Short mmCIF file of C-alpha atoms in Angstrom, two decimals:
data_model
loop_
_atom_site.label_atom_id
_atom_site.label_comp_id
_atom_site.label_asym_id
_atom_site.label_seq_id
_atom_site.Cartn_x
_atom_site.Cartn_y
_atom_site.Cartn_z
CA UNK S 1 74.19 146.98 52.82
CA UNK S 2 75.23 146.52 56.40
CA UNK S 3 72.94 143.40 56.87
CA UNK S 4 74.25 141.59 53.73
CA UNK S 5 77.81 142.33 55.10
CA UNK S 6 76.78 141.01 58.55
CA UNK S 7 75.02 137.65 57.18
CA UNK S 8 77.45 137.23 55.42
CA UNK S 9 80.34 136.75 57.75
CA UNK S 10 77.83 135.20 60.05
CA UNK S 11 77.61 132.70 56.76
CA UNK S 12 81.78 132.41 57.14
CA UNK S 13 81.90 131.94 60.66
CA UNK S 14 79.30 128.88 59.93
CA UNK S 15 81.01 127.58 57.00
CA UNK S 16 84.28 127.88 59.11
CA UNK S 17 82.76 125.53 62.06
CA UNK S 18 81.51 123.19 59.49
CA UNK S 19 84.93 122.64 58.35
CA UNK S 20 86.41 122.41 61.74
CA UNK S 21 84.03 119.74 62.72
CA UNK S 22 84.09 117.69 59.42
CA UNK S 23 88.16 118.15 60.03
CA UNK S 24 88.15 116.98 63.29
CA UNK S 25 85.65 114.29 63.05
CA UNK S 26 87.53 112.93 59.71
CA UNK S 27 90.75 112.53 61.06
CA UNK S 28 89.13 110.68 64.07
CA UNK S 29 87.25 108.23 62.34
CA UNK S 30 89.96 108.14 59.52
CA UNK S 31 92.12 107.00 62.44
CA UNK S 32 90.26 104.59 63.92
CA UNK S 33 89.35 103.25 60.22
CA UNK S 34 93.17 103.17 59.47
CA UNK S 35 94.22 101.75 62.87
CA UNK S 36 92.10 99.09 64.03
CA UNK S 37 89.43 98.27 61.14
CA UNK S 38 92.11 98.52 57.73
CA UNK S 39 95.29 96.89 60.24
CA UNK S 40 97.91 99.74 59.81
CA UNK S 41 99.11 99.31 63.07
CA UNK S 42 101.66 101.72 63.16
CA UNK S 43 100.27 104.71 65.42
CA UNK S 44 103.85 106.38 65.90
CA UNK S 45 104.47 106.46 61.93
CA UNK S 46 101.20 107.60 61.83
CA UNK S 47 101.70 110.78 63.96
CA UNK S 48 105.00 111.02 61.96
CA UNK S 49 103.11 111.69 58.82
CA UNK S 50 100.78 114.00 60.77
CA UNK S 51 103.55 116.43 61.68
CA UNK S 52 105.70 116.13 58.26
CA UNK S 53 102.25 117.64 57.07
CA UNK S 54 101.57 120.05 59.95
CA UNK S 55 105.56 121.15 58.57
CA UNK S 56 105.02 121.88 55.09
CA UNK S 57 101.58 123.19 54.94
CA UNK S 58 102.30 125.01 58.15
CA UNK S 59 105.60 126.76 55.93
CA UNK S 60 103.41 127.08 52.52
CA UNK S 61 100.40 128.73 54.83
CA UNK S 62 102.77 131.27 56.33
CA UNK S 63 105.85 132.20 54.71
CA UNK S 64 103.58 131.40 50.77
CA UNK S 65 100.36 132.76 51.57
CA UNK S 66 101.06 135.33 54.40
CA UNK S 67 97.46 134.09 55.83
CA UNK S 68 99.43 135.06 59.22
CA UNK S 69 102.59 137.28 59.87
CA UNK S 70 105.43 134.96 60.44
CA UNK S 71 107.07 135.45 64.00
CA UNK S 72 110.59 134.16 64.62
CA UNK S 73 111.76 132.54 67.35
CA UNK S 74 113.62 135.45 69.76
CA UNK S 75 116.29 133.47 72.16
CA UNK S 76 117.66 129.78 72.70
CA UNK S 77 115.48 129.54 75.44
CA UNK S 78 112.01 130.22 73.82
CA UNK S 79 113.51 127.74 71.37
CA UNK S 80 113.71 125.03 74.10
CA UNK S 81 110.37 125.77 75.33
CA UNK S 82 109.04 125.24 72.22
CA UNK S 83 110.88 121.72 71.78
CA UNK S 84 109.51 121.18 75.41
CA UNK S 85 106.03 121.65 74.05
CA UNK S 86 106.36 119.72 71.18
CA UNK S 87 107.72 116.66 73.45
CA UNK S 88 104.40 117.10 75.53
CA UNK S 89 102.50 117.51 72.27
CA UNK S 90 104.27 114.65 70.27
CA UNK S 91 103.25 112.13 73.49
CA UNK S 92 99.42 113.52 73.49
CA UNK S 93 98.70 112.55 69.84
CA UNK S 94 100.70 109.07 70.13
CA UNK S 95 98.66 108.40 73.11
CA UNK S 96 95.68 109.19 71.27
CA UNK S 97 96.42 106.97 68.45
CA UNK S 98 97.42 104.14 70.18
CA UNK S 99 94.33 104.31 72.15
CA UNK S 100 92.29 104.39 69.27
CA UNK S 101 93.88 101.11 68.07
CA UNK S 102 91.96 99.46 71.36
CA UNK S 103 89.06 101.49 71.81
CA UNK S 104 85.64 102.68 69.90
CA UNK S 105 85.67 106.49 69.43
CA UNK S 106 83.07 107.04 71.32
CA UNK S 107 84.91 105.75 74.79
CA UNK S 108 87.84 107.65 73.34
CA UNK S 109 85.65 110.92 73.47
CA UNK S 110 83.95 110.30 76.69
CA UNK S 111 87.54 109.91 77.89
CA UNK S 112 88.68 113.01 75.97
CA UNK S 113 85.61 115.09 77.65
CA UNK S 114 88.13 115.23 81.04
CA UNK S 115 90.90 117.65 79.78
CA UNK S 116 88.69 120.44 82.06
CA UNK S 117 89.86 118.42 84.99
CA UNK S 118 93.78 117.50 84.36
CA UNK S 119 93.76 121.15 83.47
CA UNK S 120 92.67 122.08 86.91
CA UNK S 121 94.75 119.78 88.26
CA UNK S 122 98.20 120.69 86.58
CA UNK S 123 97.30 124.54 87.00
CA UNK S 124 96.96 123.89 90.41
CA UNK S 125 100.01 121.43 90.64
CA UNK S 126 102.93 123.93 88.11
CA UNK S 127 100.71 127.57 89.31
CA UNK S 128 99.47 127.10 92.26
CA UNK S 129 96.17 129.00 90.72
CA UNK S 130 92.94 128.17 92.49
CA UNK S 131 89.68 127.96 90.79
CA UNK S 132 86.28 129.16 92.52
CA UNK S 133 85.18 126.33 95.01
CA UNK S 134 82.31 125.78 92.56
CA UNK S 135 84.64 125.17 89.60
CA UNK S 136 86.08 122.64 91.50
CA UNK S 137 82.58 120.97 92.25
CA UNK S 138 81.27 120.45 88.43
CA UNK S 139 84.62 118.43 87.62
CA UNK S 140 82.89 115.88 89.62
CA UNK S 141 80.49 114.63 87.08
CA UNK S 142 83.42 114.93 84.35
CA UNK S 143 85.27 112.53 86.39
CA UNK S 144 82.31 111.02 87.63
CA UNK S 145 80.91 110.09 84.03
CA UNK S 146 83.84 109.09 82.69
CA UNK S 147 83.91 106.07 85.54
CA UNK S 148 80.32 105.09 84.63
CA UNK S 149 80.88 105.09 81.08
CA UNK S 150 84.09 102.52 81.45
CA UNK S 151 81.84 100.20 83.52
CA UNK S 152 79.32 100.40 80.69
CA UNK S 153 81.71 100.25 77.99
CA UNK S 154 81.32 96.35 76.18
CA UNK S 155 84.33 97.05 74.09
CA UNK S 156 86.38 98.54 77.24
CA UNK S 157 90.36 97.72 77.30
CA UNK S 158 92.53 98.76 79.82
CA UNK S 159 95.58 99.79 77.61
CA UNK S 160 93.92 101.40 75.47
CA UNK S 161 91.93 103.59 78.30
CA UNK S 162 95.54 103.98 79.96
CA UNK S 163 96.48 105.31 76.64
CA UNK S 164 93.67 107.45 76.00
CA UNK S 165 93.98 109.00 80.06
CA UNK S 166 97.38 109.27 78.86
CA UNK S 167 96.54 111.12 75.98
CA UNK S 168 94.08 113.46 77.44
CA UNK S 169 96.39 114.55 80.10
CA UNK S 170 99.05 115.27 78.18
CA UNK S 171 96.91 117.27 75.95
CA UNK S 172 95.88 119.54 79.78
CA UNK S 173 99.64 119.81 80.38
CA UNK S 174 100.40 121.54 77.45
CA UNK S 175 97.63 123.96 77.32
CA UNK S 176 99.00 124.74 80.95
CA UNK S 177 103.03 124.77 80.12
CA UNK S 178 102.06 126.78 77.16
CA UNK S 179 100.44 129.45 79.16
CA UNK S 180 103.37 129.74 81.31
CA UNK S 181 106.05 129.28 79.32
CA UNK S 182 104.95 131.32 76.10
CA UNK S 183 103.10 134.10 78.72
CA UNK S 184 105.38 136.92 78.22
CA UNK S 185 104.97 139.27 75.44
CA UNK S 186 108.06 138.72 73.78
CA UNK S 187 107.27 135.27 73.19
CA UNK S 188 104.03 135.07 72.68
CA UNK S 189 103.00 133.21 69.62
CA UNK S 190 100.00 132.32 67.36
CA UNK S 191 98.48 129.15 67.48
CA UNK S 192 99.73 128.72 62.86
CA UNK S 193 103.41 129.90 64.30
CA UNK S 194 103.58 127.48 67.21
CA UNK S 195 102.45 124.73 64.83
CA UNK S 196 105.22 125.96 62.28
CA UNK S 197 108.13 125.38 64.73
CA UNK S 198 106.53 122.20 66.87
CA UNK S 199 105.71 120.20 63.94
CA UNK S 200 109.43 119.86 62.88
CA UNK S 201 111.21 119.62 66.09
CA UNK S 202 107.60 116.90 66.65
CA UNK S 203 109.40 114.79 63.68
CA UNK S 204 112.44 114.68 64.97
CA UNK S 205 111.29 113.44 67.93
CA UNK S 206 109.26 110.78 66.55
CA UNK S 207 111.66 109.70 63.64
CA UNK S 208 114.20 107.82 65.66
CA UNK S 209 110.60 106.85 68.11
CA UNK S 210 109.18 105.19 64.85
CA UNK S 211 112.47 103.56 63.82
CA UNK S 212 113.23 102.09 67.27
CA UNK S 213 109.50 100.94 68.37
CA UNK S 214 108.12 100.09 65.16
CA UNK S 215 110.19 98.03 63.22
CA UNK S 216 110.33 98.28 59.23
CA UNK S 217 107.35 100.43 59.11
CA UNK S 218 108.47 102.44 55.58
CA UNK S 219 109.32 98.88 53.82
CA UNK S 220 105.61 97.35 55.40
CA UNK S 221 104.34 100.78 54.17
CA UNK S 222 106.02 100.26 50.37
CA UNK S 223 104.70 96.90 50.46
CA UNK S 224 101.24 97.73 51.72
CA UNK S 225 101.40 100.13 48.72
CA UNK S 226 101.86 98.01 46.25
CA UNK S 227 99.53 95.09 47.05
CA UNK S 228 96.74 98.33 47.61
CA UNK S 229 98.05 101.90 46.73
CA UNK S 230 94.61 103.34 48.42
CA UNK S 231 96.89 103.47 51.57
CA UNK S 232 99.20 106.04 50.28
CA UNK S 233 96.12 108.66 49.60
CA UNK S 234 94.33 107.42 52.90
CA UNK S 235 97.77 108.50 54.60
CA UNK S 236 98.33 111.86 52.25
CA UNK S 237 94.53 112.93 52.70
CA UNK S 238 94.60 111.77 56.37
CA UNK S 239 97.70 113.75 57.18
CA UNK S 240 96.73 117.11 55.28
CA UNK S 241 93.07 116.43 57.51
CA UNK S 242 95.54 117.05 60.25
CA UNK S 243 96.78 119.97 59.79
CA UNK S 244 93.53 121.37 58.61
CA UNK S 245 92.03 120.44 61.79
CA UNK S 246 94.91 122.83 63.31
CA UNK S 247 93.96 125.54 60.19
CA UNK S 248 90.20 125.48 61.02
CA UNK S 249 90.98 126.01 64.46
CA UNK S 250 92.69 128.80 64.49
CA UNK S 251 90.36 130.47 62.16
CA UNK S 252 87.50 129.64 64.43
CA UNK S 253 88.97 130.82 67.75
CA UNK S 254 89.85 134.36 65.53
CA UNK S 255 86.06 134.45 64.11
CA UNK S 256 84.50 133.68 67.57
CA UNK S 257 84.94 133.92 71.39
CA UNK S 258 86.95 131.36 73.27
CA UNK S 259 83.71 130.60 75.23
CA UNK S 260 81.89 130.24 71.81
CA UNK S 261 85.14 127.90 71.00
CA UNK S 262 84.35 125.84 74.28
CA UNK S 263 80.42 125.14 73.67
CA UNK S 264 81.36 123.96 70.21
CA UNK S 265 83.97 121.50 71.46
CA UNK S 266 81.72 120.10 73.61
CA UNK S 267 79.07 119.53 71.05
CA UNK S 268 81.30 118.54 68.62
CA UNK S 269 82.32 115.22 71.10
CA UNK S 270 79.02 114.57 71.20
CA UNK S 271 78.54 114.69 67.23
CA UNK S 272 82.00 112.32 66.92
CA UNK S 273 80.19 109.90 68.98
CA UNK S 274 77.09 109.71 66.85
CA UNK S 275 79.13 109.78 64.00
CA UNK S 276 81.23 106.77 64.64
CA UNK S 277 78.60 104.32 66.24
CA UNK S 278 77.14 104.95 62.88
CA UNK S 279 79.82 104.48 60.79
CA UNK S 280 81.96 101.69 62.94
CA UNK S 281 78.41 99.58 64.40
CA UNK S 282 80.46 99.48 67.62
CA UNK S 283 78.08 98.38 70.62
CA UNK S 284 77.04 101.02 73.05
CA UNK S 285 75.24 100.18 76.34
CA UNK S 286 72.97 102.10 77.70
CA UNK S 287 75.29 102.96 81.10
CA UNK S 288 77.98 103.77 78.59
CA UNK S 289 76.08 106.65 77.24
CA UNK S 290 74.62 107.86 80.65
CA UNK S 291 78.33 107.93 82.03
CA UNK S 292 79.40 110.66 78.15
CA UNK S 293 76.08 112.60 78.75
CA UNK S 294 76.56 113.13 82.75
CA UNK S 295 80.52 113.39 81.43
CA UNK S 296 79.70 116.59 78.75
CA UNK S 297 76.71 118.04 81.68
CA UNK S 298 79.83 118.30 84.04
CA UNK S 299 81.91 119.58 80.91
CA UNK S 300 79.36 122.29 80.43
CA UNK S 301 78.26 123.21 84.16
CA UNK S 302 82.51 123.96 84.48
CA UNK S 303 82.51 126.15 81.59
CA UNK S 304 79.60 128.36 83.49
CA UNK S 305 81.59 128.28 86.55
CA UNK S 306 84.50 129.53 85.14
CA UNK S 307 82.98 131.88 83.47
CA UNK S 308 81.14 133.23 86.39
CA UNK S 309 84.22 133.58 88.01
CA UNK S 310 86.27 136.15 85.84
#
């Protein structure tokens, strides 16, 4: 009986990365599809959709389903700390999808690879925490990869990697101002709670950001829509992809160990890039991938440090 039980969730917990990766890969490539091959070129509306999503399903998930308690904010201040994560968060996944308006996805994941090292560097920079010596030695063929790869890269473009450096370290900064700013016990919360209150504060942000920057967008939209109405279910299935990608990672990270959570990121970068040279034909040079493979050996050689250092 026990061994059923126990294949079985080990069944789950496999299901449960399956959907995490097709998630995460999907709303990549959907994306990139949306962005630079099908000419919706509106990244910030995009993101906008994302997080009107992120709101709803994050609401019918919690306060519907109960899959998680529901924690309330406590004080004004946790409130602004939350709006000052969603700021950091709002300019991470803009980044990203501008980037991917310029770049392949497989540059934009060899790129993405070097969030170990901006974390390093803004924990050193807002905590003053110091790694192991050794830690600090495997960033070097992170950072070291990533410059071979954009030498290598035929389809290279400097906004777009500005963008996409952009991206990544904003995505390091908030991983770091979330640890200290949500750190004390009080106001701690969940990865589906956090999500509940950034998404909404994460449209208002980008509303009058989408209005401003990208003129028209909802009557271009409308229009789009009627000449084609596919791009209303690309954008609806798209934008629920997003906040399944969230979903699926908080399940994972509850199933497994945050290390187990690490190895499977970097693999799954690795997958996204096989995926899309597949799906997109976009040329690869043989530097390119030398540069991503020394990028993810770094990757993995500072996930072993750290760990050796607890």
């Amino acid at each position: 009986m026990k061994s059923s039980s126990s294949s079985s969730s080990k069944l789950f917990t496999i299901g449960l990365v399956a959907a995490w990766y097709s998630s995460n890969i999907g709303v990549l490539l959907l994306n990139k599809y949306l962005l630079s091959n099908y000419g919706f070129k509106y990244p910030i509306f995009l993101t906008m959709c994302h997080m009107t999503a992120c709101s709803l399903l994050s609401y019918i998930a919690i306060a519907w389903m109960k899959m998680v308690p529901m924690q309330t904010i406590r004080s004004r201040v946790q409130f602004f700390k939350i709006s000052a994560l969603s700021l950091i968060f709002c300019a991470s996944v803009v980044s990203g999808n501008v980037s991917l308006k310029y770049l392949p996805v497989s540059f934009n994941q060899a790129i993405g690879a070097t969030t170990p090292f901006f974390t390093a560097v803004f924990a050193y920079l807002m905590t003053f925490k110091r790694e192991a010596w050794l830690t600090y030695i495997t960033l070097i063929p992170v950072v070291t990869g990533v410059i071979i790869a954009s030498g290598g890269e035929p389809s290279f473009h400097l906004f777009g990697f500005i963008m996409c450096i952009g991206a990544t370290a904003a995505r390091a900064l908030k991983s770091v101002v979330q640890g200290i700013l949500l750190s004390s016990e009080g106001e701690k919360l969940n990865s589906m709670n956090l999500l509940l209150y950034m998404a909404p504060i994460a449209v208002v942000f980008l509303l009058p950001a989408t209005l401003l920057m990208e003129d028209n967008v909802v009557g271009i939209t409308l229009a789009l829509a009627r000449d084609d109405v596919k791009i209303v279910w690309y954008l609806i299935f798209n934008s629920a992809l997003a906040y399944f990608v969230n979903l699926t990672n908080f399940l994972v990270t509850k199933h497994t160990s945050a290390l187990t959570l690490q190895v499977l990121g970097n693999a799954k970068g690795a997958v996204a890039v096989v995926v899309s040279i597949l799906i997109f034909k976009n040329p690869v040079s043989v530097t390119g991938m030398l540069g991503y493979s020394l990028t993810v050996f770094g990757v993995i050689l500072y996930s072993e440090a750290k760990k050796r250092s607890k």
